[in-house]
PDB file of C-alpha atoms in Angstrom:
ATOM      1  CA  UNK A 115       0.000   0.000   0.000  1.00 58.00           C
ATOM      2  CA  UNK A 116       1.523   3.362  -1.001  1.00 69.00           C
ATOM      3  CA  UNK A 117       1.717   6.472   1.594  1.00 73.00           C
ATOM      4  CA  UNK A 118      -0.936   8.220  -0.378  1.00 76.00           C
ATOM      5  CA  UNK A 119      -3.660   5.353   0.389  1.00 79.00           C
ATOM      6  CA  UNK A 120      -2.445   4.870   3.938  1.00 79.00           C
ATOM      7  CA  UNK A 121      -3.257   8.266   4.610  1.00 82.00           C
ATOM      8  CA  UNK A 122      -6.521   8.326   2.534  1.00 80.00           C
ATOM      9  CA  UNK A 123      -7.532   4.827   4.354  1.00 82.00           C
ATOM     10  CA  UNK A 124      -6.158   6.502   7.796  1.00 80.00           C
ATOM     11  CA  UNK A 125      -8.454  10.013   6.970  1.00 79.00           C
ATOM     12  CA  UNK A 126     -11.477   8.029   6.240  1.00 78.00           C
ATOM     13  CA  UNK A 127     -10.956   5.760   9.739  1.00 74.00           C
ATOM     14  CA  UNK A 128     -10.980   8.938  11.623  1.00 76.00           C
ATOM     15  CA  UNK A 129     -13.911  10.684  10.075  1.00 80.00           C
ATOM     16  CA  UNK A 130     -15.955   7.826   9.797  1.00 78.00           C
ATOM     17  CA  UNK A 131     -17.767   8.405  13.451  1.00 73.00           C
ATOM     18  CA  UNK A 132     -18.582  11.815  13.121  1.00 79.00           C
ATOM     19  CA  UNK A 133     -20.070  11.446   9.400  1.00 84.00           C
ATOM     20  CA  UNK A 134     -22.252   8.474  10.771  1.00 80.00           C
ATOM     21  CA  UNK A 135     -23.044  10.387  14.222  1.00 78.00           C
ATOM     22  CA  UNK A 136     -24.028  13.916  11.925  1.00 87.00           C
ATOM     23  CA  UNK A 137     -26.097  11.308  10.216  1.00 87.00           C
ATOM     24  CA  UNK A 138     -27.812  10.174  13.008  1.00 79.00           C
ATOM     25  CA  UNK A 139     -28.232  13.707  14.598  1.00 83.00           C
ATOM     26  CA  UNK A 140     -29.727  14.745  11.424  1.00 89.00           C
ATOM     27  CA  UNK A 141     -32.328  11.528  10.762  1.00 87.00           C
ATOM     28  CA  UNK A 142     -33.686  11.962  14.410  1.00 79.00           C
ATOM     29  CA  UNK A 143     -34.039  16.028  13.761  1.00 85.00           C
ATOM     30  CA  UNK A 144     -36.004  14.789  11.120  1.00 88.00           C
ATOM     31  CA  UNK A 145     -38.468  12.323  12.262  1.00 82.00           C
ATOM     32  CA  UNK A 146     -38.896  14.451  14.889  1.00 80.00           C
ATOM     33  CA  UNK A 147     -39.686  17.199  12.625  1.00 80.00           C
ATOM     34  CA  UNK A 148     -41.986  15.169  10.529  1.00 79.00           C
ATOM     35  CA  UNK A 149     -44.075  13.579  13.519  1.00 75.00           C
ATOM     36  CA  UNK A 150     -44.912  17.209  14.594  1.00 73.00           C
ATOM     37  CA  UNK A 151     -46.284  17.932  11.130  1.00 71.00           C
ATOM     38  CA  UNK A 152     -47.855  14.536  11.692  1.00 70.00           C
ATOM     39  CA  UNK A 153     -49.562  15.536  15.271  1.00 71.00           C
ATOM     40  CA  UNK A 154     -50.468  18.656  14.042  1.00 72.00           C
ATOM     41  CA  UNK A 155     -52.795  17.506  11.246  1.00 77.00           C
ATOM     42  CA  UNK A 156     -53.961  15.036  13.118  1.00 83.00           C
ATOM     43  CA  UNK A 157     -55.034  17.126  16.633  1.00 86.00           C
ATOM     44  CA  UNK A 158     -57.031  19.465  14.027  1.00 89.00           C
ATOM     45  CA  UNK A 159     -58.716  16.012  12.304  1.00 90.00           C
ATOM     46  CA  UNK A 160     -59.027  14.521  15.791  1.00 88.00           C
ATOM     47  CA  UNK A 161     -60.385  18.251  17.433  1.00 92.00           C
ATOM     48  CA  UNK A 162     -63.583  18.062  14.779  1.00 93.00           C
ATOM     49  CA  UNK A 163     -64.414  15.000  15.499  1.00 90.00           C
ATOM     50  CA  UNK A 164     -64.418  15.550  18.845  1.00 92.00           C
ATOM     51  CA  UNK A 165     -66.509  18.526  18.324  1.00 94.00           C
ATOM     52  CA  UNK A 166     -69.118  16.529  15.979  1.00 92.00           C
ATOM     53  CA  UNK A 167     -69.054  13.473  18.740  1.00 91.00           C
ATOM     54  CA  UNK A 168     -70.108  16.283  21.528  1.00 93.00           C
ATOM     55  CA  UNK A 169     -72.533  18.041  19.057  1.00 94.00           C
ATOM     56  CA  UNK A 170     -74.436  14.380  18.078  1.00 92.00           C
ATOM     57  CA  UNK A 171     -74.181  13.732  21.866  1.00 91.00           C
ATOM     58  CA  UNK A 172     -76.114  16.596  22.772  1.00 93.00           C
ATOM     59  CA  UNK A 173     -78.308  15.790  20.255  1.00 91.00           C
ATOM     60  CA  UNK A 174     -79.111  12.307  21.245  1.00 89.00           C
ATOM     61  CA  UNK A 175     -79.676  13.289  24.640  1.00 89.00           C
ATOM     62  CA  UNK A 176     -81.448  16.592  24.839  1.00 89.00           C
ATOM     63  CA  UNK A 177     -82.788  16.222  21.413  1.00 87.00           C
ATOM     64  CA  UNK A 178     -81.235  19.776  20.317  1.00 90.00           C
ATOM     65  CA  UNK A 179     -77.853  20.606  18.464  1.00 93.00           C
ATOM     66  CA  UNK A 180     -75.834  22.714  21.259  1.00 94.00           C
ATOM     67  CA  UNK A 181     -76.619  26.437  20.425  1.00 94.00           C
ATOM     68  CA  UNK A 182     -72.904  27.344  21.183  1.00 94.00           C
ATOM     69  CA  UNK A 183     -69.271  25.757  21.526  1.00 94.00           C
ATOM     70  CA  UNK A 184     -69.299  26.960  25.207  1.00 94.00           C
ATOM     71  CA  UNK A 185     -72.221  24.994  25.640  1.00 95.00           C
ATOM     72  CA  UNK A 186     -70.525  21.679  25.003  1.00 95.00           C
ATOM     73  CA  UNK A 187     -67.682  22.656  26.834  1.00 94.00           C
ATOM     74  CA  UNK A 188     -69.420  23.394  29.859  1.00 94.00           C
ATOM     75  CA  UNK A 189     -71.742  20.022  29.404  1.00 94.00           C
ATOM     76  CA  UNK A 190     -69.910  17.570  27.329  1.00 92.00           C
ATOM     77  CA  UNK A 191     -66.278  17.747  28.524  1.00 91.00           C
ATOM     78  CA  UNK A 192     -65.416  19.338  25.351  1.00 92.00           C
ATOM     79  CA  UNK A 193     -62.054  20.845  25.378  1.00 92.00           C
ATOM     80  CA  UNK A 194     -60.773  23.333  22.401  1.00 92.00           C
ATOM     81  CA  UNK A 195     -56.399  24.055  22.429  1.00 90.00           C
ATOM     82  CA  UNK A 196     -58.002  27.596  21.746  1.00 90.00           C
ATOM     83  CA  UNK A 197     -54.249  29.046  21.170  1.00 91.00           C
ATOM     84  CA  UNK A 198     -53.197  26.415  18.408  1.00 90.00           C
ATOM     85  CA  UNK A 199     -56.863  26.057  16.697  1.00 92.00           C
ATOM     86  CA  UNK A 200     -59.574  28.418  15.624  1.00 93.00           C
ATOM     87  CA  UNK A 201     -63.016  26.129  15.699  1.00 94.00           C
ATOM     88  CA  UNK A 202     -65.783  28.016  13.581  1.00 94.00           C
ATOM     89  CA  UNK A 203     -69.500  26.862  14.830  1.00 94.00           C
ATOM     90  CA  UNK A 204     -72.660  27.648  12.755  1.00 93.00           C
ATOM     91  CA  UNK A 205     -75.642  26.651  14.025  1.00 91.00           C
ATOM     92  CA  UNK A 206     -78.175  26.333  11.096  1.00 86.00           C
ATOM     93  CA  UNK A 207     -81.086  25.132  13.422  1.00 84.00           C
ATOM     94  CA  UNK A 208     -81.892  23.189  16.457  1.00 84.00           C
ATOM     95  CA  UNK A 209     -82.677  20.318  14.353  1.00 84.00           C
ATOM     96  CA  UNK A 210     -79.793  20.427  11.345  1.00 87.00           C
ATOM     97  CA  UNK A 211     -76.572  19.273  11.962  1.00 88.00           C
ATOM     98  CA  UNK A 212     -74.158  22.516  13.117  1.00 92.00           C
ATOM     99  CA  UNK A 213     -71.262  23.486  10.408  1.00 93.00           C
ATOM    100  CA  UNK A 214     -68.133  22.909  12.170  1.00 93.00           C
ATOM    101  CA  UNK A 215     -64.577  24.067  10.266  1.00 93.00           C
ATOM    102  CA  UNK A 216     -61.397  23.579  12.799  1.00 93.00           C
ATOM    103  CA  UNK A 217     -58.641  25.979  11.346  1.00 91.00           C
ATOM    104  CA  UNK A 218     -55.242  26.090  12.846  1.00 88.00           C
ATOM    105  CA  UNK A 219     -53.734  29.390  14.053  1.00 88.00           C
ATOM    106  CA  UNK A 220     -50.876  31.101  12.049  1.00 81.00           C
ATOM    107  CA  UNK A 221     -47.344  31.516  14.466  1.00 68.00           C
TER     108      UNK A 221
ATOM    109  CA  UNK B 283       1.228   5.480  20.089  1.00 49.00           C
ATOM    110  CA  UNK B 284      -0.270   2.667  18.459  1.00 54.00           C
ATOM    111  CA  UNK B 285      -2.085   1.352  21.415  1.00 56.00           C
ATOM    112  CA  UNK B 286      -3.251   4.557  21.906  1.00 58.00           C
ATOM    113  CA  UNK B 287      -4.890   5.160  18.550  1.00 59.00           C
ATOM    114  CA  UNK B 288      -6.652   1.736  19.332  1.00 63.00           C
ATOM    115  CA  UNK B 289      -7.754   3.126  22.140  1.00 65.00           C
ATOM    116  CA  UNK B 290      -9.460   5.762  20.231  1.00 64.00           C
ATOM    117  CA  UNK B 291     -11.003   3.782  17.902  1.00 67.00           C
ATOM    118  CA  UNK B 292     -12.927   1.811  20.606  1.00 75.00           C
ATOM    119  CA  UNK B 293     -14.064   4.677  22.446  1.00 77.00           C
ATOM    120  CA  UNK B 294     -15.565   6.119  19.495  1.00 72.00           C
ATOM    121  CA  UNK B 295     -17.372   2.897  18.682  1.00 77.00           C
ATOM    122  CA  UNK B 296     -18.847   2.671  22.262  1.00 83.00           C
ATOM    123  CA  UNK B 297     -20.103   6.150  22.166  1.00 82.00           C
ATOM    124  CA  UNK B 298     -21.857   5.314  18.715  1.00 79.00           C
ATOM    125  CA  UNK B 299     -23.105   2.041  19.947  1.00 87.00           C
ATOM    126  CA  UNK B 300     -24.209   4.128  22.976  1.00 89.00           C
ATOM    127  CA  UNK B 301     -25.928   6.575  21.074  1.00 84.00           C
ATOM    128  CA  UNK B 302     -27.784   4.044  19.066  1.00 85.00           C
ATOM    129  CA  UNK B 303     -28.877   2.432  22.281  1.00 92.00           C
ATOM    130  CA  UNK B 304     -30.401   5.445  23.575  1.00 90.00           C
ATOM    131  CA  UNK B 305     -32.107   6.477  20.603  1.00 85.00           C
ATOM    132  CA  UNK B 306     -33.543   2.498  20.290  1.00 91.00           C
ATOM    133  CA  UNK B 307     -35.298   2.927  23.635  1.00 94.00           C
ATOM    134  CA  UNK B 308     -36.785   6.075  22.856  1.00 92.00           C
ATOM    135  CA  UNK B 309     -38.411   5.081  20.111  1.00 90.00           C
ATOM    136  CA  UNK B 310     -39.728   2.010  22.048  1.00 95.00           C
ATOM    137  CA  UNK B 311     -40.957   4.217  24.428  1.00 95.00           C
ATOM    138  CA  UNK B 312     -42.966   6.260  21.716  1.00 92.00           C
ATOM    139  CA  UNK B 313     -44.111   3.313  19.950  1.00 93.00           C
ATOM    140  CA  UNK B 314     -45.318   1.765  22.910  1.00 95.00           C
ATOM    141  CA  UNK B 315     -47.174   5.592  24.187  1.00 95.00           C
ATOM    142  CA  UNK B 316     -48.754   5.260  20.713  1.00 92.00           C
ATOM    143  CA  UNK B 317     -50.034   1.734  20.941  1.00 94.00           C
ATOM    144  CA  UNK B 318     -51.820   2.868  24.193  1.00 95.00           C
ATOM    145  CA  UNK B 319     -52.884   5.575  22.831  1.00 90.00           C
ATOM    146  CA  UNK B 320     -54.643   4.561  19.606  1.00 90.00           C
ATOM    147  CA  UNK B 321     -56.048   1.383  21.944  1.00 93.00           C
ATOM    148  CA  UNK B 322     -57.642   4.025  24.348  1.00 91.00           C
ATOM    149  CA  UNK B 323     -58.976   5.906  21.728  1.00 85.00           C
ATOM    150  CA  UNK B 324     -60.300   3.152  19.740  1.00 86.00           C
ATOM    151  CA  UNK B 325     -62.153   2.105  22.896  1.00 87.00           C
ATOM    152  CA  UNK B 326     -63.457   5.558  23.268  1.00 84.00           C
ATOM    153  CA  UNK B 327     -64.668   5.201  19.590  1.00 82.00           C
ATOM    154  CA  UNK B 328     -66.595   1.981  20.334  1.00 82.00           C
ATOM    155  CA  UNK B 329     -68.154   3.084  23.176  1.00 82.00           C
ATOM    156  CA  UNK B 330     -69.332   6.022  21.465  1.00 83.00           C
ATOM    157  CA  UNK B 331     -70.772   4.370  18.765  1.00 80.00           C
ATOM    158  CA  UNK B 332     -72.297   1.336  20.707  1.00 79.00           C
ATOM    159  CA  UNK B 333     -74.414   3.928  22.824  1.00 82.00           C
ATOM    160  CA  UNK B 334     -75.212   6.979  21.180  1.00 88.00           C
ATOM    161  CA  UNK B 335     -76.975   5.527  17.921  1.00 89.00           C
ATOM    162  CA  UNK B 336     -79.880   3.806  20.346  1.00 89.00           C
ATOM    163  CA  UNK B 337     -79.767   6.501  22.920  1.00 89.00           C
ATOM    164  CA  UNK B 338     -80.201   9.289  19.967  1.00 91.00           C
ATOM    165  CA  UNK B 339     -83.376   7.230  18.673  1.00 91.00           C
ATOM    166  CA  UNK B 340     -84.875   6.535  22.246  1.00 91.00           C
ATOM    167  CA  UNK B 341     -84.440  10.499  22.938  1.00 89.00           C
ATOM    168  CA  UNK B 342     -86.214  11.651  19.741  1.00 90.00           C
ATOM    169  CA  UNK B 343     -89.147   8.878  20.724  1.00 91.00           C
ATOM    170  CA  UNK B 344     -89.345  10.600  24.089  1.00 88.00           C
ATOM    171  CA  UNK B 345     -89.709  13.579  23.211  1.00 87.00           C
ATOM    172  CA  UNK B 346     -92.323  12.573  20.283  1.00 86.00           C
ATOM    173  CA  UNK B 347     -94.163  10.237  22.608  1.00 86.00           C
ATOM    174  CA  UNK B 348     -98.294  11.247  22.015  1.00 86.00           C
ATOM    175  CA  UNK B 349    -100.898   9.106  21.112  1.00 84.00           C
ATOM    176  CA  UNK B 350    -100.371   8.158  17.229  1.00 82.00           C
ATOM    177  CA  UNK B 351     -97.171  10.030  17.001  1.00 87.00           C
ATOM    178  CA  UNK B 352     -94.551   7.720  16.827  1.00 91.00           C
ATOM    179  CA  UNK B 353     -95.003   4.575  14.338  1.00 90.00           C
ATOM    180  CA  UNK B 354     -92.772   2.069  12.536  1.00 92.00           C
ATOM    181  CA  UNK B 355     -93.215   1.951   8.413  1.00 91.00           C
ATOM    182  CA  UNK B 356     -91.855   2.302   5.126  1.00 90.00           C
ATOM    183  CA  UNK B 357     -90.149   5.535   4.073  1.00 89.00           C
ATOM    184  CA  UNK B 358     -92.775   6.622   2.121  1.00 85.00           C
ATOM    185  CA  UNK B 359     -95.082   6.835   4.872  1.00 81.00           C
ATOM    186  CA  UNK B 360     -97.199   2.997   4.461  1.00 82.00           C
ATOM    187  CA  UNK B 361     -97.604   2.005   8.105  1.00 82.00           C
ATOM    188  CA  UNK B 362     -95.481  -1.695   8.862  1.00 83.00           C
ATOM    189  CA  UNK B 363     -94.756  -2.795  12.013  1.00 78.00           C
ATOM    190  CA  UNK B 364     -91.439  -4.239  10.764  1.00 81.00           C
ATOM    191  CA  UNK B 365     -90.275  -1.440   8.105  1.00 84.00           C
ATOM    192  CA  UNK B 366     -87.387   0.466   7.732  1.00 89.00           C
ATOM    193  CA  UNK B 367     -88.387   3.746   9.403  1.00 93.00           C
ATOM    194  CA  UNK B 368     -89.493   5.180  12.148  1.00 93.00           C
ATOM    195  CA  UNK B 369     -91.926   7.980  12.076  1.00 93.00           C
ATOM    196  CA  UNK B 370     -92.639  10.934  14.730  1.00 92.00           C
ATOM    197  CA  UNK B 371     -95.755  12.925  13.626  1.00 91.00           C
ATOM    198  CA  UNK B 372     -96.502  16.341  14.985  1.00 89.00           C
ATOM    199  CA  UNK B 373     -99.220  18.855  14.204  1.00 89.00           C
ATOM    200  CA  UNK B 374     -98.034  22.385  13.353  1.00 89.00           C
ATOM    201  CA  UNK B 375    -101.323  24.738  12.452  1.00 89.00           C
ATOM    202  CA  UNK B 376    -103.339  22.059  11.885  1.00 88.00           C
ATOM    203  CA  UNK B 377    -100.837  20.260   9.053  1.00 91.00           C
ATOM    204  CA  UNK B 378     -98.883  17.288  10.408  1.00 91.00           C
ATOM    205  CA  UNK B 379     -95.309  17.138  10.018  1.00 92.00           C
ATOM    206  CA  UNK B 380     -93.063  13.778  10.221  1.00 92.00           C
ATOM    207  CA  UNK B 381     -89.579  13.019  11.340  1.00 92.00           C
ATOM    208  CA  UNK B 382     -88.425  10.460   9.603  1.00 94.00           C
ATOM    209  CA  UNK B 383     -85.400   8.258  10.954  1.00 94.00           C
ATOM    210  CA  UNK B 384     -83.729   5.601   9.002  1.00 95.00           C
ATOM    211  CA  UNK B 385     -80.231   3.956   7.639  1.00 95.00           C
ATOM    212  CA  UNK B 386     -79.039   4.663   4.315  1.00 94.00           C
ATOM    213  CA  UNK B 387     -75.950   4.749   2.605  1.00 92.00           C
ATOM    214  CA  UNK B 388     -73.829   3.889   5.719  1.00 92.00           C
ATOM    215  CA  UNK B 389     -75.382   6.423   8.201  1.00 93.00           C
ATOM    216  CA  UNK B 390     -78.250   7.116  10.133  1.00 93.00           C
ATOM    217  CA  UNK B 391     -80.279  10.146   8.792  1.00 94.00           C
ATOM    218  CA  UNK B 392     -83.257  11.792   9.884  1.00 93.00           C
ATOM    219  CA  UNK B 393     -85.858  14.044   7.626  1.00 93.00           C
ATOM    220  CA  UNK B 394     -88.355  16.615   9.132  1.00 91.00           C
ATOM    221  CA  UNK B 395     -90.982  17.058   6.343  1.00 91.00           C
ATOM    222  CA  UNK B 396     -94.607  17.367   5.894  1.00 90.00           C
ATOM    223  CA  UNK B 397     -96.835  14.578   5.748  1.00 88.00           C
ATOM    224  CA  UNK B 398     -97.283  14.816   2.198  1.00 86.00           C
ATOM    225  CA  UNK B 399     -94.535  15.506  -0.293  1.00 85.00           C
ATOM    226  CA  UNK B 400     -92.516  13.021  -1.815  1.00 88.00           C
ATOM    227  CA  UNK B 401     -89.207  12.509  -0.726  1.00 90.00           C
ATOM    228  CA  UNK B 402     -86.102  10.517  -1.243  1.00 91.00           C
ATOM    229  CA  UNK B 403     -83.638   8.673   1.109  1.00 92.00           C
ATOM    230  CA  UNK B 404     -80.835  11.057   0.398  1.00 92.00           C
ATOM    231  CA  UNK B 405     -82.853  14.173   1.184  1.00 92.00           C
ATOM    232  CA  UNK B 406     -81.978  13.386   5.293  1.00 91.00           C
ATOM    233  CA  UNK B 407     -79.491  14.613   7.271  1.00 89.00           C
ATOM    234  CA  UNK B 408     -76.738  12.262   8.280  1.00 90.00           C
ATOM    235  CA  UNK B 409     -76.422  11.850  12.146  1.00 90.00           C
ATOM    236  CA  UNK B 410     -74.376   9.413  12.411  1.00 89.00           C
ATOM    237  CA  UNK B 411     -72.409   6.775  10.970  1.00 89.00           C
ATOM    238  CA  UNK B 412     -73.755   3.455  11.377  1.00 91.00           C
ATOM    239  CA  UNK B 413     -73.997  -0.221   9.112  1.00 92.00           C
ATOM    240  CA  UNK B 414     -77.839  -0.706  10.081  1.00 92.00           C
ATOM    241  CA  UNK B 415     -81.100   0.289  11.515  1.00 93.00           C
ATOM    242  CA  UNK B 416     -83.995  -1.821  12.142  1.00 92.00           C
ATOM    243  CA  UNK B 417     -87.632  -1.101  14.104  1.00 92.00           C
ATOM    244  CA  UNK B 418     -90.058  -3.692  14.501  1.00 91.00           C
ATOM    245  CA  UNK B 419     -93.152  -2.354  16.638  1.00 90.00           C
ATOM    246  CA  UNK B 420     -95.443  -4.656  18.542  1.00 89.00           C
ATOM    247  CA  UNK B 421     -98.622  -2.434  20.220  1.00 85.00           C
ATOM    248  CA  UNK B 422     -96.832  -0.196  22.617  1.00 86.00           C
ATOM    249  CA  UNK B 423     -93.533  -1.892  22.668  1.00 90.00           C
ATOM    250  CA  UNK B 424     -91.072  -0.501  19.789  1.00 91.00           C
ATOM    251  CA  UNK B 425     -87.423  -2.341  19.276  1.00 92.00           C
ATOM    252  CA  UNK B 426     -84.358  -0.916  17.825  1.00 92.00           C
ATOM    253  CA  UNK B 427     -81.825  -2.498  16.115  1.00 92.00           C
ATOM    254  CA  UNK B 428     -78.602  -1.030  15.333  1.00 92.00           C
ATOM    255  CA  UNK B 429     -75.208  -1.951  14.455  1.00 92.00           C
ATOM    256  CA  UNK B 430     -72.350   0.507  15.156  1.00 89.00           C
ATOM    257  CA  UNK B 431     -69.400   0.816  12.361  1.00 87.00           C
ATOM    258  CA  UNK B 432     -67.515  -1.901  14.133  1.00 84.00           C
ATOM    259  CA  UNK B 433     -70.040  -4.705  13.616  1.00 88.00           C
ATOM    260  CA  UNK B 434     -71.467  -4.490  17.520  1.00 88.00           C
ATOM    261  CA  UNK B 435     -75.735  -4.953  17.451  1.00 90.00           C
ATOM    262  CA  UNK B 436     -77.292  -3.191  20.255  1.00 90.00           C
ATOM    263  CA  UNK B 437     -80.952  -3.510  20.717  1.00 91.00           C
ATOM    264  CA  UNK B 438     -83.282  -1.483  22.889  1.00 91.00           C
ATOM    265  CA  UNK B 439     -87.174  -1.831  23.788  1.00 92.00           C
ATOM    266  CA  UNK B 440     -89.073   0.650  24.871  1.00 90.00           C
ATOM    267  CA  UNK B 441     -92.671   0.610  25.760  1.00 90.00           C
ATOM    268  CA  UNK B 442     -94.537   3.804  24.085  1.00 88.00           C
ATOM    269  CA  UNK B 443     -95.790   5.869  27.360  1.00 82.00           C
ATOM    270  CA  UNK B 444     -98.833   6.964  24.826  1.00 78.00           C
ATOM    271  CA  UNK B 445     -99.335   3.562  24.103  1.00 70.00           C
ATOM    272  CA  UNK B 446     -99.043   3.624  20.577  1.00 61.00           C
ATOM    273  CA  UNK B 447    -102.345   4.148  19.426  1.00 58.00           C
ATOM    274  CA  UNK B 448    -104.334   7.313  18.535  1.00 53.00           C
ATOM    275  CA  UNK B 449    -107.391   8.084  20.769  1.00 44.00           C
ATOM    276  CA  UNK B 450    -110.408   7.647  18.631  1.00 41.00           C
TER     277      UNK B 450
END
């Protein structure tokens, strides 16, 4: 073996670790990163339904849509992350199912 | 100097070998958070839908409870004790109105019309998700049937406080 690829074989022995630790680093950064994009659409799909499941729930038992999102919070355990999501709540009538849009704040 | 640059080698492999370690168990750790999780809410989910299809039915009967008012029959109004929907009549100014409740097209929907336009399975709301809805009405006593996304029947009686039939 000539000097040239002992020191080429010698170089790649010494930065093997930190090229396959960098690696690493970077691969956890970015499951991490993508399981947050992950939870995020999945708390606003998992927030409607929760709101629908309260809304049908009122309606099952009282026999009326709730007239407000306060209402099911106070009497169905509902719970809205009001700082990360934006829940719009249109009651068309006491009898018609409410129009419920779950946005998620900006910042 | 040798030795030493051994010695170097190794340490670097156990701190890799370390690192991989750690990482391993926190991802065991999430995966296992997740399982119990998704188990908990899938439980939630069944529960939900076990109950509130029979308990959404037996609360519209309630409240629709008069003499006459509530009957079992074929959407398009025919009276028959073992049809497909269930009808709640009410009189609004002298015209009588009908809530119509009944499965189609994977959910249960209701319909608040008058007594007599035509109207199609479709034109109901949807309430909720469900694979089927059945009445079957015997003098005051009216069964439901249903059967919740997940394949789980639940069945309730309920004896008509009005008794069923109109007063003559």
């Amino acid at each position: 073996m000539s000097g040239k690829e002992k020191n080429l074989t010698a170089m790649l022995r010494w930065a093997i670790f930190p090229i396959l630790a960098v690696a690493a680093v970077l691969c956890v950064f970015t499951g991490v990163s993508n399981l947050e994009n992950g939870r995020t659409d999945e708390g606003r799909t998992r927030l409607e339904d929760a709101v629908r499941k309260a809304a049908v729930t009122c309606y099952a038992t009282e026999g009326i849509y709730p007239p407000t999102l306060a209402y099911m919070e106070e009497h169905y355990g509902l719970q809205v992350d009001t700082g990360r999501y934006t829940v719009d709540y249109t009651v068309c009538g006491s009898n018609l199912m409410p129009e419920i849009t779950v946005l998620e704040n900006e910042g | 100097m040798r030795w030493g640059r051994e010695q170097h080698h190794i340490d670097g492999v156990f701190v890799l070998l370390l690192f991989g370690v750690f990482a391993c168990c926190i991802l065991l750790v999430l995966l296992t958070g997740a399982g119990a999780y998704q188990r908990l809410t899938e439980r939630d989910a069944a529960s939900y839908e076990r109950r509130t299809a029979v308990q959404y039915v037996a609360a519209k009967v309630r409240h629709a409870d008069t003499a006459g008012g509530v009957f079992v029959g074929d959407f398009d109004g025919t009276p028959d004790s073992d049809g497909d929907t269930l009808f709640l009549s009410e009189q609004v100014d002298g015209a009588t109105y009908y809530t119509r409740i009944y499965w189609y097209d994977g959910a249960i929907r209701e319909l608040y019309t008058d007594a007599e336009g035509q109207y199609a399975p479709e034109d109901g709301d949807e309430v909720l998700s469900a694979r089927s809805l059945s009445f079957s009405q015997s003098g005051s006593l009216l069964t439901i049937g249903a059967t919740d996304d997940g394949g789980t029947r639940s069945t309730l009686a309920l004896s008509l406080r009005s008794g069923g039939e109109a007063e003559p």
